[in-house]
Backbone as a ProteinNet text record, in pm:
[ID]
protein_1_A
[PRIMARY]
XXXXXXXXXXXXXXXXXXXXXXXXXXXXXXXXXXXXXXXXXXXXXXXXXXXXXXXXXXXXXXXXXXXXXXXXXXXXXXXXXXXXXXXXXXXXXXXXXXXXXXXXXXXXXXXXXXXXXXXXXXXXXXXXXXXXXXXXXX
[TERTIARY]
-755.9	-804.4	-903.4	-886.4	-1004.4	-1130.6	-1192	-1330.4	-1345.5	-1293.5	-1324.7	-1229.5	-1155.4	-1096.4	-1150.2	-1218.8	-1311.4	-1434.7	-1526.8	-1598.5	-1614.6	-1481	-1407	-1433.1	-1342	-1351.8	-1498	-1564.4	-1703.3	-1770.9	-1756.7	-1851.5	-1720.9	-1636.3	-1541.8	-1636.3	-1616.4	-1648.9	-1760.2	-1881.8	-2036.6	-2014	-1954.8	-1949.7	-1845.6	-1731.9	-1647.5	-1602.8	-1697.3	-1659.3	-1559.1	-1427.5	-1295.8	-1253.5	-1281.4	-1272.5	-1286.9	-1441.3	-1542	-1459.4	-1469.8	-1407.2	-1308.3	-1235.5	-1025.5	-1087.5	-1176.3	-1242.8	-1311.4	-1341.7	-1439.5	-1336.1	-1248.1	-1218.7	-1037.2	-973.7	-812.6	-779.4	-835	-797.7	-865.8	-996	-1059.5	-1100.1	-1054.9	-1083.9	-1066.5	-1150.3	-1138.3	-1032	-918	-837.1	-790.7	-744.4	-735.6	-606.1	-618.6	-441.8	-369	-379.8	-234.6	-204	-265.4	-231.3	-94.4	55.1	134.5	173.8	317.1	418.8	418.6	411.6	396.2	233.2	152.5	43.4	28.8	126.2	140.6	162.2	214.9	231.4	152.3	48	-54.1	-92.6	-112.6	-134.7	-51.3	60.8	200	204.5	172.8	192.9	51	-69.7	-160.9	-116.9	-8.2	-23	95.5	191.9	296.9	252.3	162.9	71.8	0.6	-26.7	-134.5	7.9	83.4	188.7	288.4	293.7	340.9	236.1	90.9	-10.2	22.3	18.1	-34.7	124.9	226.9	393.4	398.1	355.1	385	283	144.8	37.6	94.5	181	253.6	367.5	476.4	565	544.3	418	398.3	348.8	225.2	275.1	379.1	452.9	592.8	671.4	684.4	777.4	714.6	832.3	823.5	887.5	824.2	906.8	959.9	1039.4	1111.2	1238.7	1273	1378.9	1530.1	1412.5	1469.2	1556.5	1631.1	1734.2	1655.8	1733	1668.4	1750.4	1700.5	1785.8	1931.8	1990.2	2108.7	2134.3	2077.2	2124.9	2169.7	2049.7	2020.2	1887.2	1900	1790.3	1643.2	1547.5	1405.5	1382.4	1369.4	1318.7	1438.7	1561.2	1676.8	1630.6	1602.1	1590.2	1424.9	1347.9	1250.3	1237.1	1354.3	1321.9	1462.5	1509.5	1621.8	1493.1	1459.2	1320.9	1278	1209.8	1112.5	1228.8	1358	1432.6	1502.8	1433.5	1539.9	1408.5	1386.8	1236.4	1060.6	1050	906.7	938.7	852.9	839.2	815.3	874	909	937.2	951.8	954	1066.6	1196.8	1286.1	1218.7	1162.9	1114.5	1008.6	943.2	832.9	913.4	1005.4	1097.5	1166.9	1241.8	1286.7	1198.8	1092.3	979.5	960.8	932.3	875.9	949.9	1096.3	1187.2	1230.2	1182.5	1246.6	1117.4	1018.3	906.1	860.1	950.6	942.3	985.3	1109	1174	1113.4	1003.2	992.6	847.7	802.6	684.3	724.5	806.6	824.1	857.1	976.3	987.4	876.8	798	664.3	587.5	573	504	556.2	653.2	702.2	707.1	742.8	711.8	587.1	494	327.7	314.8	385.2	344.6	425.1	500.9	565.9	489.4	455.9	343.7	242.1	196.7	96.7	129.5	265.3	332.8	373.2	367.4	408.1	279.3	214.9	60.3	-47	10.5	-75	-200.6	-167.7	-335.1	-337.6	-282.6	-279	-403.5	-387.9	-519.4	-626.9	-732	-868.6	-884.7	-1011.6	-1091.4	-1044.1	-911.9	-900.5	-793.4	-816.9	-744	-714.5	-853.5	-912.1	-903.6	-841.6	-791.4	-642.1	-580.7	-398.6	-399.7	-507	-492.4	-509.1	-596.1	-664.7	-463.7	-441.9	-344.9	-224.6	-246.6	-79	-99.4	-222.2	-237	-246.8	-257.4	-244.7	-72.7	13.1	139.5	211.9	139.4	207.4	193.4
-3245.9	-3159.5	-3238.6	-3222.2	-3297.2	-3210.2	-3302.6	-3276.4	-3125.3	-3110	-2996.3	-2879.3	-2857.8	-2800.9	-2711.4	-2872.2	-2804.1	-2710	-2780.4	-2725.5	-2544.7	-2566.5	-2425.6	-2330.8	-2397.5	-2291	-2276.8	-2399.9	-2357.9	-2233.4	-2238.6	-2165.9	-2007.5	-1963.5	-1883.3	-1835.9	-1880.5	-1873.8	-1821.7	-1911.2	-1843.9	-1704.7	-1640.2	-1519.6	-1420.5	-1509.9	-1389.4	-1449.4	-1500.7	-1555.2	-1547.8	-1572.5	-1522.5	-1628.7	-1764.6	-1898.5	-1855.7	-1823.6	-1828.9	-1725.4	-1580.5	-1473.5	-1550.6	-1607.9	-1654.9	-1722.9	-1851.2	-1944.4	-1856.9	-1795.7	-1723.5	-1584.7	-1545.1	-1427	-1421.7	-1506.8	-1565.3	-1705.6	-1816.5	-1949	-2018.3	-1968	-2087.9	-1977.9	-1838.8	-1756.8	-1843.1	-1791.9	-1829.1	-1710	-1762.3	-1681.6	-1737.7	-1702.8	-1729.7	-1813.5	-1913.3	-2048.5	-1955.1	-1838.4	-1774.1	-1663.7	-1675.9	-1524.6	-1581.2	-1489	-1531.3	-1352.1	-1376.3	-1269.7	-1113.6	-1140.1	-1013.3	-937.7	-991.3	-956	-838.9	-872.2	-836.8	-638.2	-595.6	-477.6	-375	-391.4	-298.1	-242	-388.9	-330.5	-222.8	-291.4	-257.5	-69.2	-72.3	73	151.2	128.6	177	242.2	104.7	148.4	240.2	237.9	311	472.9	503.4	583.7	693.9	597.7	624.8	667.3	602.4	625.8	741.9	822.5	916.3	1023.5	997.5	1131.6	1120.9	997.8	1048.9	1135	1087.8	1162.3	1311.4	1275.7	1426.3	1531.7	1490.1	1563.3	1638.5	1509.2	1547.5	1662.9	1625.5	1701.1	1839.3	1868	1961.5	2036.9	1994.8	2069.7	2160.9	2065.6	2147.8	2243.4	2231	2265.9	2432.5	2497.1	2641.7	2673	2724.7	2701	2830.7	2910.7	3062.4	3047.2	3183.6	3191.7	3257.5	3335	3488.5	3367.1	3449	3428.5	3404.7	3341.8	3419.1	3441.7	3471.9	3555.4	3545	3417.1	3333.4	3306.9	3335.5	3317.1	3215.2	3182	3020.1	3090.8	2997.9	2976.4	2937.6	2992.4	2946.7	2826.8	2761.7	2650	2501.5	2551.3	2473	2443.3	2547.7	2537.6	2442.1	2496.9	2378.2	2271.7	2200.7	2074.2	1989.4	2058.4	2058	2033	2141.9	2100.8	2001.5	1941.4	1856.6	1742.9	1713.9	1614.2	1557.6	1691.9	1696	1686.9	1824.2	1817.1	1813.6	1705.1	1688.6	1527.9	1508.4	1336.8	1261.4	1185	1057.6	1148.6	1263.6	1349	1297.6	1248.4	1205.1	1061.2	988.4	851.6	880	1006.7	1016.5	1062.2	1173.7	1207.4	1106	1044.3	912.7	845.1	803.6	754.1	779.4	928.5	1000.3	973.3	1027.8	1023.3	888.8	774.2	634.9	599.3	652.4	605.3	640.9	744.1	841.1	728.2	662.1	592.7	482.5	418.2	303.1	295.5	424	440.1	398.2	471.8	419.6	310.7	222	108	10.2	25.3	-57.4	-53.9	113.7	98.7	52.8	82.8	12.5	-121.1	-218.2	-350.1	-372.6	-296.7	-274.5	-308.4	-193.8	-178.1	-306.8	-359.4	-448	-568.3	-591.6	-706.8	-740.6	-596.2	-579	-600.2	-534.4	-638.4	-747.7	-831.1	-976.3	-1012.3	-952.1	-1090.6	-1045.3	-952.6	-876.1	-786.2	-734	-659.2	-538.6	-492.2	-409.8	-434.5	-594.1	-681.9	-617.8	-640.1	-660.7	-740.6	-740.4	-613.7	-526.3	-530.2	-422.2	-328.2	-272.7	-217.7	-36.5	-14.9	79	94	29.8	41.2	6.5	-26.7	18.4	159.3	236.7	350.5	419	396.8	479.4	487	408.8	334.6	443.6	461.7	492.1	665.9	672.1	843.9	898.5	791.5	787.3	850.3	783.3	750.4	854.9	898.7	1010.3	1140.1
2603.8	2708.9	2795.1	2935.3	3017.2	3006.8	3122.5	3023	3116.6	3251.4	3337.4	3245.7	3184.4	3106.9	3038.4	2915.7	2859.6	2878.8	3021.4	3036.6	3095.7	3161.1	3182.9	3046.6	2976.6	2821.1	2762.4	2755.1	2686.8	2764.8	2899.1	3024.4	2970.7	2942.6	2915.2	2792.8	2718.2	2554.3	2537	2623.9	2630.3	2683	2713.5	2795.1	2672.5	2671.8	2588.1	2476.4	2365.8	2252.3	2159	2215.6	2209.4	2103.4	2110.8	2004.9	1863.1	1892.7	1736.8	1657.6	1775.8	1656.4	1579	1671.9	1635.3	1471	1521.7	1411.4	1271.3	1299.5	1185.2	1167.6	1190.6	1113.7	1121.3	1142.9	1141.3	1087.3	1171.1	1133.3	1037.1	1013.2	962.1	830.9	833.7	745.1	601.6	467.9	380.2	290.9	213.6	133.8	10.7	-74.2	-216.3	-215.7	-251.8	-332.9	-316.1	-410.1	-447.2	-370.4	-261.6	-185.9	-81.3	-129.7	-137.9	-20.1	-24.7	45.5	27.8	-158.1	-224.5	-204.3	-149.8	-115.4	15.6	84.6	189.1	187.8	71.4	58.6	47.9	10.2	-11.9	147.4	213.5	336.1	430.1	384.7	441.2	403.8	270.2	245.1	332.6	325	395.7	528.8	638.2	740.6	762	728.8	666.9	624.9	565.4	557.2	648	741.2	858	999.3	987	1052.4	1020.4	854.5	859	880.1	821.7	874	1041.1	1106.7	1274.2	1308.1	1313.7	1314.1	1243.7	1127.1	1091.3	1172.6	1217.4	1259.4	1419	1474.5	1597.1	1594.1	1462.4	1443.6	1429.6	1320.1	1337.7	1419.5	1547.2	1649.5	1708.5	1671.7	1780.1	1684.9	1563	1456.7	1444.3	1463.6	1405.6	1255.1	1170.2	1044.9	1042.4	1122.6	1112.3	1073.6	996.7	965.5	1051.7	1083.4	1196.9	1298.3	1381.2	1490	1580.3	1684.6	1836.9	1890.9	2043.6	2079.1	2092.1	2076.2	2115.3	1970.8	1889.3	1726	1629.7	1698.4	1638.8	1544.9	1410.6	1353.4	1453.6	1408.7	1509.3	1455.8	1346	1288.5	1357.8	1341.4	1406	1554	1609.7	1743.1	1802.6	1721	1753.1	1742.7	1631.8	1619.7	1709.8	1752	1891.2	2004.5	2004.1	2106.8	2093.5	2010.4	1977.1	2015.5	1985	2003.9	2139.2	2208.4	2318.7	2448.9	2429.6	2484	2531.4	2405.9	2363.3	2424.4	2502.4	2538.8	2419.8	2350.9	2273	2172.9	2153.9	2011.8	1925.4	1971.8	1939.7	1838.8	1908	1864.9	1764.4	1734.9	1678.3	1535.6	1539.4	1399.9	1371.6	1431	1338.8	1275.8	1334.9	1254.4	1156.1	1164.4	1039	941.5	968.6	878.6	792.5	892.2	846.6	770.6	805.7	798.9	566.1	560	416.1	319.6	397.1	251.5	286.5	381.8	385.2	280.1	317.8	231.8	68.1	23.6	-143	-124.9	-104.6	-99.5	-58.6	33.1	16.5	-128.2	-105.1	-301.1	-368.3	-404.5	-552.8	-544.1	-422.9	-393.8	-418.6	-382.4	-417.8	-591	-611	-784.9	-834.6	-787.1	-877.5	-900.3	-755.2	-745.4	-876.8	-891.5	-946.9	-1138.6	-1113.7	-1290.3	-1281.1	-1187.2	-1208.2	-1251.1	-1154.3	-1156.8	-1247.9	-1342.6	-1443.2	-1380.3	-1286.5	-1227.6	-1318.2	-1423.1	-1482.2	-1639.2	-1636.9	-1732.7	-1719.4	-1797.5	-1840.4	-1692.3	-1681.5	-1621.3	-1486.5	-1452.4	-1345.6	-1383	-1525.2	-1597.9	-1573.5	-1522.1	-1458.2	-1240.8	-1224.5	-1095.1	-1127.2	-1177.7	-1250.4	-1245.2	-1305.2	-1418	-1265.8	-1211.1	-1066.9	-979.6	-959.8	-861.1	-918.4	-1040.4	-1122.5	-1081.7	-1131.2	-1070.1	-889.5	-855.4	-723.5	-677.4	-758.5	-722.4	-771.8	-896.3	-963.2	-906.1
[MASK]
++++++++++++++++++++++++++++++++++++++++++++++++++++++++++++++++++++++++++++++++++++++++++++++++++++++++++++++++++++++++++++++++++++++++++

């Protein structure tokens, strides 16, 4: 890099310390030898998580859970989620979610839990966050 380059970025940097964060909390972060692929799940299920509360919180908005007819004799519950598919802006994109979003949830966990029998986290001393984790699931 020339040196006007640089001095560009330092004069950048003093203002919006965009480097350091990158340096101190991505690249230069400190993480464990063995933190490997299978690690990746726990998170994975969290956000997975957070993505069926915010979807379902939407869905239900719109969702009528009736049984009764209407007037055209359709189920009410049928007919709202016709609504919601047809005419709720992204509503369509938001139930697939949800829906795709259900089986992706277990399959993250159990990728979760499996992790956790390879690498023994079920051992002395976090024997008691297994036990926490298992009632979680149950």
């Amino acid at each position: 890099m020339t040196t006007k380059s640089q001095q560009l970025l330092d004069w950048v940097d003093a203002r919006f310390p965009l480097t350091s964060t990158w340096k101190a909390h991505l690249s230069e972060y400190y993480a464990p030898k063995n933190f490997n692929f299978w690690y990746f799940f726990g998170s994975l299920a969290l956000l997975v998580l957070v993505i069926q509360i915010v979807t379902g919180i939407f869905l239900v908005m719109h969702y009528k859970p009736d049984a009764s007819l209407n007037a055209s004799g359709v189920p009410v519950a049928f007919a709202s989620v016709e609504y919601i598919m047809r005419d709720v802006p992204g509503g369509w994109l938001i139930r697939y979610m949800h829906s795709t979003g259900a089986s992706a949830f277990f399959i993250v966990v159990y990728l979760h839990m499996f992790r956790g029998l390879i690498y023994g986290s079920y051992r002395k001393p976090r024997e008691l966050i297994w036990v926490f984790g298992a009632l979680i699931f149950l």
